[in-house]
Amino acid sequence: MAHESNRRKRALHFYVDSQTNARAELESRLPKWSEGRASASPKLDPGFEKVRHLMQ
């Protein structure tokens, strides 16, 4: 997991193994987040393009 904060927004990045049910498990829990003004928009990033800058 990685996280970023910028302009009063926080992004959480989760790696899930495509050979498990981890993605479905994570997505099933996202709509239940009840703290603050949270929203969730899961997106696939198999090439790690959106998080490459966090891996340095």
N, CA, C and O atoms as a printed pandas DataFrame, in Angstrom:
     atom_number atom_name residue_name chain_id  residue_number  x_coord  y_coord  z_coord
0              1         N          MET        A               1    0.832   -1.163    0.000
1              2        CA          MET        A               1    0.000    0.000    0.000
2              3         C          MET        A               1    0.886    1.239    0.000
3              4         O          MET        A               1    1.953    1.257    0.614
4              5         N          ALA        A               2    0.434    2.258   -0.689
5              6        CA          ALA        A               2    1.089    3.566   -0.676
6              7         C          ALA        A               2    0.005    4.615   -0.522
7              8         O          ALA        A               2   -1.158    4.368   -0.841
8              9         N          HIS        A               3    0.382    5.774   -0.039
9             10        CA          HIS        A               3   -0.597    6.850    0.097
10            11         C          HIS        A               3    0.049    8.177   -0.255
11            12         O          HIS        A               3    1.260    8.359   -0.125
12            13         N          GLU        A               4   -0.797    9.105   -0.708
13            14        CA          GLU        A               4   -0.352   10.449   -1.066
14            15         C          GLU        A               4   -1.356   11.455   -0.529
15            16         O          GLU        A               4   -2.554   11.178   -0.478
16            17         N          SER        A               5   -0.874   12.606   -0.133
17            18        CA          SER        A               5   -1.742   13.715    0.271
18            19         C          SER        A               5   -1.367   14.931   -0.557
19            20         O          SER        A               5   -0.190   15.265   -0.691
20            21         N          ASN        A               6   -2.374   15.587   -1.110
21            22        CA          ASN        A               6   -2.134   16.754   -1.944
22            23         C          ASN        A               6   -3.422   17.563   -2.046
23            24         O          ASN        A               6   -4.471   17.021   -2.396
24            25         N          ARG        A               7   -3.348   18.847   -1.744
25            26        CA          ARG        A               7   -4.499   19.747   -1.851
26            27         C          ARG        A               7   -5.723   19.222   -1.104
27            28         O          ARG        A               7   -6.828   19.177   -1.644
28            29         N          ARG        A               8   -5.503   18.835    0.128
29            30        CA          ARG        A               8   -6.561   18.354    1.016
30            31         C          ARG        A               8   -7.237   17.077    0.540
31            32         O          ARG        A               8   -8.363   16.781    0.939
32            33         N          LYS        A               9   -6.561   16.333   -0.299
33            34        CA          LYS        A               9   -7.067   15.041   -0.759
34            35         C          LYS        A               9   -6.030   13.985   -0.440
35            36         O          LYS        A               9   -4.828   14.249   -0.457
36            37         N          ARG        A              10   -6.502   12.802   -0.153
37            38        CA          ARG        A              10   -5.612   11.693    0.141
38            39         C          ARG        A              10   -5.944   10.541   -0.789
39            40         O          ARG        A              10   -7.105   10.154   -0.926
40            41         N          ALA        A              11   -4.940   10.007   -1.413
41            42        CA          ALA        A              11   -5.111    8.861   -2.308
42            43         C          ALA        A              11   -4.422    7.660   -1.688
43            44         O          ALA        A              11   -3.270    7.741   -1.261
44            45         N          LEU        A              12   -5.128    6.560   -1.644
45            46        CA          LEU        A              12   -4.570    5.302   -1.167
46            47         C          LEU        A              12   -4.420    4.380   -2.367
47            48         O          LEU        A              12   -5.352    4.220   -3.155
48            49         N          HIS        A              13   -3.258    3.780   -2.503
49            50        CA          HIS        A              13   -2.982    2.859   -3.606
50            51         C          HIS        A              13   -2.743    1.483   -2.996
51            52         O          HIS        A              13   -1.878    1.317   -2.136
52            53         N          PHE        A              14   -3.514    0.500   -3.447
53            54        CA          PHE        A              14   -3.375   -0.865   -2.958
54            55         C          PHE        A              14   -2.927   -1.768   -4.091
55            56         O          PHE        A              14   -3.460   -1.692   -5.198
56            57         N          TYR        A              15   -1.957   -2.613   -3.824
57            58        CA          TYR        A              15   -1.579   -3.659   -4.768
58            59         C          TYR        A              15   -2.349   -4.905   -4.383
59            60         O          TYR        A              15   -2.337   -5.314   -3.222
60            61         N          VAL        A              16   -3.013   -5.503   -5.341
61            62        CA          VAL        A              16   -3.687   -6.776   -5.078
62            63         C          VAL        A              16   -3.257   -7.783   -6.139
63            64         O          VAL        A              16   -3.143   -7.450   -7.319
64            65         N          ASP        A              17   -3.029   -8.969   -5.720
65            66        CA          ASP        A              17   -2.595  -10.055   -6.595
66            67         C          ASP        A              17   -3.783  -10.501   -7.448
67            68         O          ASP        A              17   -4.843  -10.831   -6.917
68            69         N          SER        A              18   -3.606  -10.510   -8.753
69            70        CA          SER        A              18   -4.695  -10.870   -9.658
70            71         C          SER        A              18   -5.080  -12.343   -9.571
71            72         O          SER        A              18   -6.120  -12.740  -10.098
72            73         N          GLN        A              19   -4.267  -13.148   -8.920
73            74        CA          GLN        A              19   -4.565  -14.575   -8.788
74            75         C          GLN        A              19   -5.394  -14.893   -7.543
75            76         O          GLN        A              19   -5.665  -16.059   -7.257
76            77         N          THR        A              20   -5.793  -13.860   -6.808
77            78        CA          THR        A              20   -6.596  -14.066   -5.594
78            79         C          THR        A              20   -7.903  -13.284   -5.723
79            80         O          THR        A              20   -8.142  -12.623   -6.734
80            81         N          ASN        A              21   -8.732  -13.362   -4.709
81            82        CA          ASN        A              21   -9.984  -12.597   -4.700
82            83         C          ASN        A              21   -9.811  -11.268   -3.961
83            84         O          ASN        A              21  -10.798  -10.664   -3.542
84            85         N          ALA        A              22   -8.581  -10.813   -3.800
85            86        CA          ALA        A              22   -8.304   -9.596   -3.026
86            87         C          ALA        A              22   -8.968   -8.360   -3.631
87            88         O          ALA        A              22   -9.454   -7.503   -2.894
88            89         N          ARG        A              23   -8.997   -8.256   -4.946
89            90        CA          ARG        A              23   -9.620   -7.079   -5.572
90            91         C          ARG        A              23  -11.109   -7.015   -5.237
91            92         O          ARG        A              23  -11.613   -5.960   -4.851
92            93         N          ALA        A              24  -11.807   -8.125   -5.380
93            94        CA          ALA        A              24  -13.238   -8.159   -5.065
94            95         C          ALA        A              24  -13.466   -7.860   -3.591
95            96         O          ALA        A              24  -14.408   -7.150   -3.240
96            97         N          GLU        A              25  -12.625   -8.389   -2.739
97            98        CA          GLU        A              25  -12.738   -8.141   -1.298
98            99         C          GLU        A              25  -12.551   -6.660   -0.984
99           100         O          GLU        A              25  -13.322   -6.089   -0.213
100          101         N          LEU        A              26  -11.550   -6.043   -1.564
101          102        CA          LEU        A              26  -11.300   -4.619   -1.339
102          103         C          LEU        A              26  -12.451   -3.770   -1.882
103          104         O          LEU        A              26  -12.936   -2.874   -1.191
104          105         N          GLU        A              27  -12.888   -4.043   -3.102
105          106        CA          GLU        A              27  -13.984   -3.274   -3.691
106          107         C          GLU        A              27  -15.275   -3.425   -2.911
107          108         O          GLU        A              27  -16.064   -2.482   -2.847
108          109         N          SER        A              28  -15.512   -4.586   -2.314
109          110        CA          SER        A              28  -16.738   -4.783   -1.545
110          111         C          SER        A              28  -16.750   -3.948   -0.266
111          112         O          SER        A              28  -17.818   -3.636    0.262
112          113         N          ARG        A              29  -15.582   -3.592    0.227
113          114        CA          ARG        A              29  -15.499   -2.810    1.462
114          115         C          ARG        A              29  -15.440   -1.297    1.222
115          116         O          ARG        A              29  -15.760   -0.521    2.124
116          117         N          LEU        A              30  -15.043   -0.874    0.040
117          118        CA          LEU        A              30  -14.891    0.556   -0.228
118          119         C          LEU        A              30  -16.169    1.365   -0.044
119          120         O          LEU        A              30  -16.105    2.427    0.575
120          121         N          PRO        A              31  -17.321    0.936   -0.541
121          122        CA          PRO        A              31  -18.527    1.758   -0.370
122          123         C          PRO        A              31  -18.957    1.916    1.090
123          124         O          PRO        A              31  -19.779    2.779    1.396
124          125         N          LYS        A              32  -18.423    1.110    1.982
125          126        CA          LYS        A              32  -18.810    1.152    3.386
126          127         C          LYS        A              32  -17.974    2.129    4.203
127          128         O          LYS        A              32  -18.222    2.297    5.397
128          129         N          TRP        A              33  -16.994    2.773    3.587
129          130        CA          TRP        A              33  -16.148    3.734    4.295
130          131         C          TRP        A              33  -17.027    4.871    4.777
131          132         O          TRP        A              33  -17.740    5.483    3.982
132          133         N          SER        A              34  -16.985    5.163    6.075
133          134        CA          SER        A              34  -17.927    6.137    6.619
134          135         C          SER        A              34  -17.271    7.357    7.270
135          136         O          SER        A              34  -17.972    8.177    7.862
136          137         N          GLU        A              35  -15.977    7.494    7.177
137          138        CA          GLU        A              35  -15.297    8.614    7.820
138          139         C          GLU        A              35  -15.126    9.776    6.848
139          140         O          GLU        A              35  -14.629    9.595    5.737
140          141         N          GLY        A              36  -15.537   10.962    7.267
141          142        CA          GLY        A              36  -15.330   12.152    6.449
142          143         C          GLY        A              36  -16.092   12.108    5.142
143          144         O          GLY        A              36  -17.152   11.490    5.038
144          145         N          ARG        A              37  -15.534   12.772    4.149
145          146        CA          ARG        A              37  -16.148   12.818    2.817
146          147         C          ARG        A              37  -15.341   11.928    1.881
147          148         O          ARG        A              37  -14.644   12.416    0.991
148          149         N          ALA        A              38  -15.438   10.670    2.081
149          150        CA          ALA        A              38  -14.643    9.725    1.311
150          151         C          ALA        A              38  -15.383    9.287    0.053
151          152         O          ALA        A              38  -16.611    9.201    0.024
152          153         N          SER        A              39  -14.614    9.020   -0.964
153          154        CA          SER        A              39  -15.161    8.405   -2.165
154          155         C          SER        A              39  -14.122    7.414   -2.666
155          156         O          SER        A              39  -12.934    7.538   -2.371
156          157         N          ALA        A              40  -14.574    6.451   -3.410
157          158        CA          ALA        A              40  -13.667    5.427   -3.900
158          159         C          ALA        A              40  -13.893    5.227   -5.387
159          160         O          ALA        A              40  -15.028    5.219   -5.864
160          161         N          SER        A              41  -12.815    5.069   -6.098
161          162        CA          SER        A              41  -12.904    4.772   -7.529
162          163         C          SER        A              41  -11.779    3.818   -7.903
163          164         O          SER        A              41  -10.716    4.252   -8.348
164          165         N          PRO        A              42  -12.008    2.524   -7.724
165          166        CA          PRO        A              42  -10.972    1.540   -8.039
166          167         C          PRO        A              42  -10.646    1.540   -9.528
167          168         O          PRO        A              42  -11.532    1.606  -10.379
168          169         N          LYS        A              43   -9.361    1.467   -9.814
169          170        CA          LYS        A              43   -8.901    1.442  -11.203
170          171         C          LYS        A              43   -7.749    0.450  -11.323
171          172         O          LYS        A              43   -6.893    0.360  -10.442
172          173         N          LEU        A              44   -7.744   -0.280  -12.410
173          174        CA          LEU        A              44   -6.629   -1.187  -12.681
174          175         C          LEU        A              44   -5.442   -0.389  -13.191
175          176         O          LEU        A              44   -5.596    0.551  -13.970
176          177         N          ASP        A              45   -4.266   -0.775  -12.745
177          178        CA          ASP        A              45   -3.025   -0.136  -13.190
178          179         C          ASP        A              45   -1.934   -1.208  -13.254
179          180         O          ASP        A              45   -0.964   -1.165  -12.498
180          181         N          PRO        A              46   -2.107   -2.175  -14.173
181          182        CA          PRO        A              46   -1.166   -3.303  -14.201
182          183         C          PRO        A              46    0.274   -2.905  -14.494
183          184         O          PRO        A              46    1.191   -3.648  -14.144
184          185         N          GLY        A              47    0.499   -1.763  -15.122
185          186        CA          GLY        A              47    1.857   -1.319  -15.417
186          187         C          GLY        A              47    2.421   -0.392  -14.370
187          188         O          GLY        A              47    3.522    0.133  -14.540
188          189         N          PHE        A              48    1.691   -0.177  -13.288
189          190        CA          PHE        A              48    2.106    0.702  -12.186
190          191         C          PHE        A              48    2.394    2.126  -12.669
191          192         O          PHE        A              48    3.244    2.810  -12.098
192          193         N          GLU        A              49    1.695    2.579  -13.715
193          194        CA          GLU        A              49    1.919    3.912  -14.256
194          195         C          GLU        A              49    1.535    5.013  -13.256
195          196         O          GLU        A              49    2.240    6.016  -13.152
196          197         N          LYS        A              50    0.442    4.841  -12.527
197          198        CA          LYS        A              50   -0.049    5.877  -11.614
198          199         C          LYS        A              50    0.742    5.940  -10.307
199          200         O          LYS        A              50    0.648    6.923   -9.573
200          201         N          VAL        A              51    1.515    4.904  -10.016
201          202        CA          VAL        A              51    2.263    4.880   -8.750
202          203         C          VAL        A              51    3.773    4.779   -8.950
203          204         O          VAL        A              51    4.524    4.645   -7.984
204          205         N          ARG        A              52    4.205    4.842  -10.172
205          206        CA          ARG        A              52    5.647    4.699  -10.456
206          207         C          ARG        A              52    6.488    5.684   -9.655
207          208         O          ARG        A              52    7.576    5.342   -9.194
208          209         N          HIS        A              53    5.990    6.902   -9.487
209          210        CA          HIS        A              53    6.734    7.923   -8.758
210          211         C          HIS        A              53    6.860    7.587   -7.265
211          212         O          HIS        A              53    7.715    8.146   -6.578
212          213         N          LEU        A              54    6.038    6.702   -6.773
213          214        CA          LEU        A              54    6.121    6.286   -5.365
214          215         C          LEU        A              54    7.118    5.154   -5.141
215          216         O          LEU        A              54    7.455    4.838   -4.000
216          217         N          MET        A              55    7.577    4.561   -6.197
217          218        CA          MET        A              55    8.434    3.378   -6.096
218          219         C          MET        A              55    9.912    3.729   -6.168
219          220         O          MET        A              55   10.742    2.824   -6.257
220          221         N          GLN        A              56   10.266    4.981   -6.134
221          222        CA          GLN        A              56   11.669    5.373   -6.254
222          223         C          GLN        A              56   12.355    5.400   -4.926
223          224         O          GLN        A              56   13.543    5.712   -4.851
